[in-house]
Amino acid sequence: METYKLVLPEHLNHYGFLFGGNLLKWIDEVSYITVSLDYPGCNFVTVGMDKVEFKKSIRGGTILCFVTEKSKIGHTSIEYTVNVFKKSIDTGGRVLVFSTNITFVCLNEKGVKKALCAGSPH
């Protein structure tokens, strides 16, 4: 899945750069949407995100492109790779600014791990 986000003044720190916590929140949100659409009827919670390393600074006005792809499927959990790119409105090109893997676990109505629902084939 590909999703876009515009970095606005309320997302910036006092130096004019994106707060890292906002980027992590957006990654959690877009990947949760992806897993929920891939596995309708399942309830998911985030259990982990690996390697939080910011590769490039991000200024206000930047358009970010989030590319979320399924990377590992377990019995009760699923992992997605999320790559975040700066998108140029001048050239259409993009530069990788962040990459991580995020893992979700499927829960029943009592909050206990359960097997994944039948998901989409991709």
XYZ file of N, CA, C and O in Angstrom:
488
model
N 0.840 -1.169 0.000
C 0.000 0.000 0.000
C 0.889 1.237 0.000
O 1.941 1.248 0.622
N 0.475 2.245 -0.694
C 1.204 3.508 -0.737
C 0.302 4.612 -0.202
O -0.854 4.730 -0.608
N 0.835 5.401 0.735
C 0.088 6.474 1.369
C 0.974 7.718 1.428
O 2.192 7.598 1.529
N 0.354 8.887 1.404
C 1.104 10.141 1.435
C 0.691 10.986 2.627
O -0.449 10.931 3.084
N 1.640 11.807 3.097
C 1.395 12.705 4.220
C 2.158 13.999 3.968
O 3.317 13.967 3.537
N 1.526 15.131 4.225
C 2.168 16.435 4.121
C 2.650 16.844 5.507
O 1.885 16.819 6.474
N 3.921 17.221 5.621
C 4.491 17.656 6.892
C 4.125 19.124 7.106
O 4.540 20.000 6.337
N 3.332 19.375 8.134
C 2.809 20.712 8.438
C 3.540 21.324 9.635
O 4.242 20.609 10.369
N 3.375 22.642 9.874
C 4.079 23.296 10.988
C 3.858 22.629 12.350
O 4.781 22.571 13.162
N 2.682 22.092 12.602
C 2.408 21.456 13.895
C 3.161 20.139 14.088
O 3.184 19.590 15.183
N 3.809 19.636 13.046
C 4.579 18.392 13.130
C 6.064 18.647 13.402
O 6.837 17.703 13.521
N 6.466 19.930 13.481
C 7.881 20.293 13.535
C 8.362 20.605 14.942
O 7.585 21.036 15.797
N 9.680 20.433 15.146
C 10.297 20.871 16.399
C 10.725 22.335 16.256
O 10.485 22.966 15.218
N 11.361 22.875 17.280
C 11.725 24.299 17.269
C 12.859 24.621 16.282
O 13.143 25.789 16.046
N 13.483 23.599 15.680
C 14.500 23.816 14.645
C 13.901 23.755 13.237
O 14.606 23.939 12.254
N 12.611 23.438 13.141
C 11.948 23.379 11.840
C 11.999 22.015 11.168
O 11.689 21.895 9.986
N 12.384 20.986 11.943
C 12.439 19.625 11.415
C 11.311 18.789 12.014
O 10.833 19.061 13.115
N 10.921 17.742 11.299
C 9.866 16.846 11.756
C 10.267 16.173 13.065
O 11.378 15.643 13.188
N 9.373 16.178 14.051
C 9.562 15.396 15.268
C 9.537 13.922 14.892
O 8.623 13.468 14.189
N 10.513 13.161 15.345
C 10.582 11.735 15.039
C 9.361 10.967 15.510
O 8.917 10.032 14.852
N 8.798 11.380 16.633
C 7.617 10.704 17.161
C 6.423 10.786 16.223
O 5.618 9.855 16.148
N 6.300 11.898 15.503
C 5.218 12.016 14.522
C 5.392 11.003 13.402
O 4.433 10.365 12.980
N 6.635 10.838 12.932
C 6.895 9.871 11.869
C 6.559 8.452 12.341
O 5.915 7.688 11.621
N 6.951 8.112 13.564
C 6.661 6.774 14.099
C 5.151 6.560 14.240
O 4.635 5.478 13.949
N 4.438 7.590 14.665
C 2.973 7.511 14.784
C 2.342 7.256 13.419
O 1.449 6.418 13.282
N 2.809 7.965 12.388
C 2.259 7.791 11.045
C 2.551 6.390 10.506
O 1.706 5.789 9.857
N 3.748 5.888 10.778
C 4.094 4.529 10.342
C 3.162 3.522 11.001
O 2.648 2.611 10.350
N 2.923 3.677 12.297
C 2.012 2.783 13.012
C 0.612 2.859 12.413
O -0.037 1.844 12.179
N 0.165 4.068 12.122
C -1.178 4.273 11.571
C -1.329 3.676 10.176
O -2.277 2.929 9.917
N -0.401 3.982 9.257
C -0.556 3.490 7.879
C -0.389 1.977 7.805
O -1.070 1.318 7.025
N 0.485 1.417 8.637
C 0.651 -0.038 8.609
C -0.529 -0.738 9.274
O -0.940 -1.815 8.840
N -1.136 -0.112 10.304
C -2.354 -0.673 10.907
C -3.488 -0.690 9.880
O -4.233 -1.671 9.776
N -3.631 0.366 9.107
C -4.653 0.400 8.061
C -4.396 -0.724 7.058
O -5.319 -1.438 6.661
N -3.143 -0.895 6.673
C -2.794 -1.942 5.706
C -3.136 -3.326 6.233
O -3.783 -4.118 5.542
N -2.715 -3.647 7.455
C -2.986 -4.986 7.999
C -4.489 -5.196 8.186
O -5.003 -6.289 7.963
N -5.206 -4.165 8.567
C -6.663 -4.283 8.752
C -7.381 -4.528 7.427
O -8.353 -5.281 7.376
N -6.897 -3.907 6.354
C -7.486 -4.141 5.035
C -7.078 -5.503 4.479
O -7.858 -6.154 3.785
N -5.841 -5.935 4.786
C -5.367 -7.240 4.324
C -6.060 -8.401 5.037
O -6.213 -9.480 4.463
N -6.458 -8.190 6.283
C -7.063 -9.258 7.106
C -8.364 -8.770 7.731
O -8.446 -8.543 8.937
N -9.410 -8.600 6.916
C -10.680 -8.105 7.451
C -11.229 -9.049 8.517
O -11.096 -10.264 8.410
N -11.803 -8.457 9.549
C -12.388 -9.245 10.627
C -11.419 -9.570 11.748
O -11.831 -10.033 12.801
N -10.140 -9.337 11.549
C -9.131 -9.564 12.591
C -8.943 -8.293 13.417
O -9.109 -7.190 12.906
N -8.589 -8.470 14.666
C -8.239 -7.350 15.545
C -6.736 -7.394 15.775
O -6.212 -8.419 16.219
N -6.046 -6.294 15.494
C -4.589 -6.252 15.611
C -4.130 -5.187 16.581
O -4.768 -4.150 16.723
N -2.999 -5.475 17.222
C -2.284 -4.480 18.010
C -0.822 -4.523 17.583
O -0.317 -5.561 17.153
N -0.159 -3.392 17.694
C 1.267 -3.306 17.379
C 2.060 -3.908 18.530
O 1.815 -3.571 19.686
N 3.001 -4.807 18.208
C 3.848 -5.384 19.257
C 5.302 -4.967 19.136
O 6.059 -5.102 20.097
N 5.710 -4.451 17.988
C 7.093 -4.024 17.876
C 7.400 -3.316 16.582
O 6.725 -3.479 15.579
N 8.435 -2.499 16.672
C 8.970 -1.802 15.510
C 10.485 -1.903 15.663
O 11.007 -1.611 16.725
N 11.165 -2.369 14.631
C 12.615 -2.529 14.789
C 13.379 -1.330 14.241
O 12.826 -0.496 13.527
N 14.601 -1.214 14.590
C 15.567 -0.245 14.091
C 14.984 1.126 13.763
O 14.589 1.406 12.642
N 14.958 1.962 14.762
C 14.498 3.328 14.576
C 15.732 4.195 14.326
O 16.449 4.574 15.246
N 15.993 4.461 13.048
C 17.152 5.260 12.651
C 16.736 6.209 11.540
O 16.330 5.773 10.457
N 16.811 7.497 11.822
C 16.411 8.513 10.857
C 17.577 8.789 9.912
O 18.650 9.195 10.335
N 17.371 8.550 8.608
C 18.448 8.636 7.613
C 18.634 10.051 7.066
O 19.730 10.431 6.685
N 17.578 10.827 7.009
C 17.627 12.189 6.463
C 16.703 13.074 7.291
O 15.712 12.615 7.843
N 17.020 14.380 7.324
C 16.133 15.323 8.003
C 14.926 15.604 7.114
O 14.986 15.466 5.894
N 13.840 16.010 7.758
C 12.593 16.276 7.039
C 12.082 17.640 7.486
O 11.833 17.864 8.669
N 11.940 18.549 6.558
C 11.479 19.914 6.834
C 9.973 20.041 6.602
O 9.370 19.206 5.933
N 9.407 21.123 7.126
C 8.012 21.429 6.878
C 7.753 21.585 5.395
O 8.621 22.036 4.655
N 6.575 21.196 4.938
C 6.202 21.294 3.538
C 6.579 20.074 2.722
O 6.201 19.972 1.556
N 7.312 19.147 3.331
C 7.724 17.934 2.635
C 6.537 16.994 2.457
O 5.727 16.836 3.362
N 6.450 16.385 1.293
C 5.465 15.320 1.073
C 6.182 14.004 1.303
O 7.220 13.730 0.702
N 5.638 13.202 2.214
C 6.206 11.892 2.519
C 5.365 10.801 1.880
O 4.133 10.874 1.895
N 6.037 9.798 1.331
C 5.382 8.637 0.738
C 5.717 7.423 1.602
O 6.888 7.113 1.808
N 4.696 6.756 2.114
C 4.848 5.562 2.948
C 4.511 4.347 2.090
O 3.382 4.230 1.595
N 5.470 3.445 1.922
C 5.258 2.216 1.157
C 5.288 1.055 2.148
O 6.317 0.801 2.777
N 4.148 0.381 2.296
C 3.980 -0.679 3.283
C 3.791 -2.006 2.570
O 2.862 -2.157 1.773
N 4.692 -2.971 2.868
C 4.649 -4.278 2.214
C 4.766 -5.394 3.245
O 5.603 -5.320 4.149
N 3.958 -6.423 3.055
C 4.002 -7.600 3.915
C 5.367 -8.264 3.784
O 5.861 -8.464 2.674
N 6.005 -8.606 4.920
C 7.332 -9.224 4.840
C 7.415 -10.592 5.521
O 8.190 -11.431 5.074
N 6.649 -10.834 6.592
C 6.647 -12.143 7.262
C 5.256 -12.433 7.796
O 4.601 -11.552 8.347
N 4.838 -13.669 7.646
C 3.534 -14.084 8.169
C 3.749 -15.240 9.123
O 4.379 -16.242 8.764
N 3.259 -15.093 10.343
C 3.321 -16.160 11.336
C 1.937 -16.734 11.558
O 1.012 -16.491 10.783
N 1.784 -17.487 12.642
C 0.490 -18.082 12.975
C -0.458 -17.041 13.582
O -1.638 -16.979 13.232
N 0.073 -16.203 14.491
C -0.745 -15.186 15.167
C -0.266 -13.767 14.871
O -0.894 -12.805 15.294
N 0.856 -13.635 14.171
C 1.422 -12.304 13.934
C 1.804 -12.120 12.471
O 1.929 -13.081 11.712
N 2.001 -10.861 12.127
C 2.398 -10.507 10.765
C 3.307 -9.287 10.825
O 3.116 -8.407 11.667
N 4.306 -9.277 9.949
C 5.265 -8.177 9.899
C 5.179 -7.489 8.548
O 5.029 -8.148 7.516
N 5.287 -6.168 8.587
C 5.324 -5.346 7.386
C 6.607 -4.536 7.379
O 7.078 -4.102 8.428
N 7.156 -4.341 6.192
C 8.264 -3.412 6.003
C 7.663 -2.101 5.543
O 6.838 -2.082 4.620
N 8.067 -1.021 6.201
C 7.584 0.306 5.830
C 8.790 1.150 5.424
O 9.709 1.352 6.222
N 8.786 1.608 4.185
C 9.802 2.527 3.683
C 9.156 3.892 3.509
O 8.052 3.992 2.959
N 9.838 4.922 4.011
C 9.314 6.283 3.926
C 10.257 7.089 3.029
O 11.469 7.104 3.243
N 9.662 7.746 2.051
C 10.423 8.528 1.076
C 9.993 9.984 1.110
O 8.817 10.287 1.312
N 10.958 10.902 0.879
C 10.631 12.297 0.568
C 10.262 12.299 -0.904
O 10.987 11.760 -1.735
N 9.150 12.907 -1.226
C 8.690 12.964 -2.614
C 8.904 14.386 -3.134
O 8.452 15.349 -2.518
N 9.586 14.519 -4.252
C 9.838 15.835 -4.840
C 8.652 16.254 -5.706
O 8.260 15.527 -6.619
N 8.108 17.443 -5.419
C 7.009 17.938 -6.255
C 7.549 18.545 -7.547
O 6.800 18.759 -8.488
N 8.860 18.799 -7.602
C 9.471 19.355 -8.811
C 9.790 18.280 -9.844
O 9.518 18.453 -11.028
N 10.366 17.152 -9.371
C 10.830 16.119 -10.307
C 10.016 14.828 -10.244
O 10.097 14.006 -11.144
N 9.263 14.634 -9.162
C 8.537 13.379 -8.978
C 9.409 12.292 -8.381
O 8.933 11.222 -8.052
N 10.705 12.582 -8.241
C 11.629 11.598 -7.658
C 11.407 11.454 -6.161
O 10.705 12.251 -5.538
N 12.031 10.422 -5.604
C 11.900 10.231 -4.166
C 13.209 9.735 -3.565
O 13.987 9.063 -4.226
N 13.407 10.093 -2.290
C 14.615 9.740 -1.547
C 14.194 9.035 -0.263
O 13.330 9.535 0.469
N 14.799 7.891 0.015
C 14.494 7.144 1.236
C 14.960 7.927 2.458
O 16.115 8.338 2.525
N 14.043 8.145 3.418
C 14.398 8.866 4.645
C 14.282 7.993 5.889
O 14.845 8.314 6.926
N 13.555 6.867 5.791
C 13.353 6.011 6.961
C 12.839 4.654 6.502
O 12.086 4.566 5.533
N 13.253 3.616 7.216
C 12.780 2.270 6.929
C 12.726 1.483 8.218
O 13.616 1.611 9.071
N 11.686 0.680 8.387
C 11.558 -0.156 9.582
C 10.650 -1.342 9.287
O 9.960 -1.364 8.267
N 10.673 -2.305 10.174
C 9.709 -3.406 10.153
C 8.811 -3.229 11.363
O 9.297 -2.904 12.455
N 7.526 -3.444 11.163
C 6.555 -3.319 12.252
C 5.769 -4.622 12.329
O 5.393 -5.193 11.305
N 5.566 -5.101 13.548
C 4.896 -6.379 13.760
C 3.581 -6.174 14.505
O 3.531 -5.426 15.489
N 2.554 -6.851 14.017
C 1.236 -6.842 14.641
C 0.888 -8.251 15.088
O 1.295 -9.223 14.446
N 0.121 -8.347 16.163
C -0.389 -9.640 16.601
C -1.913 -9.574 16.562
O -2.510 -8.523 16.827
N -2.510 -10.700 16.188
C -3.964 -10.818 16.096
C -4.509 -11.243 17.458
O -3.983 -12.177 18.074
N -5.551 -10.560 17.940
C -6.140 -10.855 19.244
C -7.625 -11.162 19.118
O -8.307 -10.623 18.244
N -8.107 -12.003 20.029
C -9.550 -12.238 20.095
C -10.196 -11.131 20.925
O -9.513 -10.204 21.382
N -11.485 -11.227 21.150
C -12.219 -10.170 21.862
C -11.802 -10.033 23.325
O -12.063 -9.022 23.965
N -11.098 -11.041 23.868
C -10.615 -10.975 25.256
C -9.158 -10.524 25.336
O -8.571 -10.508 26.408
N -8.569 -10.190 24.201
C -7.192 -9.719 24.190
C -6.153 -10.819 24.199
O -4.985 -10.583 24.488
N -6.561 -12.040 23.839
C -5.661 -13.187 23.791
C -5.276 -13.444 22.337
O -6.108 -13.346 21.437
N -3.987 -13.794 22.125
C -3.527 -14.085 20.768
C -4.391 -15.151 20.126
O -4.796 -16.109 20.785
N -4.653 -14.964 18.839
C -5.407 -15.965 18.083
C -4.830 -16.059 16.672
O -4.085 -15.172 16.232
N -5.175 -17.122 15.979
C -4.679 -17.328 14.613
C -5.167 -16.202 13.709
O -6.273 -15.668 13.888
N -4.346 -15.870 12.716
C -4.727 -14.850 11.736
C -5.989 -15.289 10.989
O -6.170 -16.469 10.701
N -6.815 -14.314 10.674
C -7.980 -14.566 9.817
C -7.465 -14.802 8.401
O -6.330 -14.485 8.075
N -8.323 -15.339 7.554
C -7.943 -15.516 6.137
C -7.694 -14.131 5.564
O -8.551 -13.252 5.635
N -6.505 -13.915 5.027
C -6.131 -12.609 4.506
C -6.208 -12.541 2.998
O -6.535 -13.518 2.322
N -5.891 -11.372 2.510
C -5.851 -11.185 1.049
C -4.643 -11.926 0.489
O -3.655 -12.117 1.183
N -4.687 -12.341 -0.751
C -3.633 -13.174 -1.321
C -2.294 -12.462 -1.564
O -1.312 -13.113 -1.792
N -2.235 -11.129 -1.516
C -0.955 -10.429 -1.804
C -0.039 -10.363 -0.629
O -0.271 -10.546 0.480
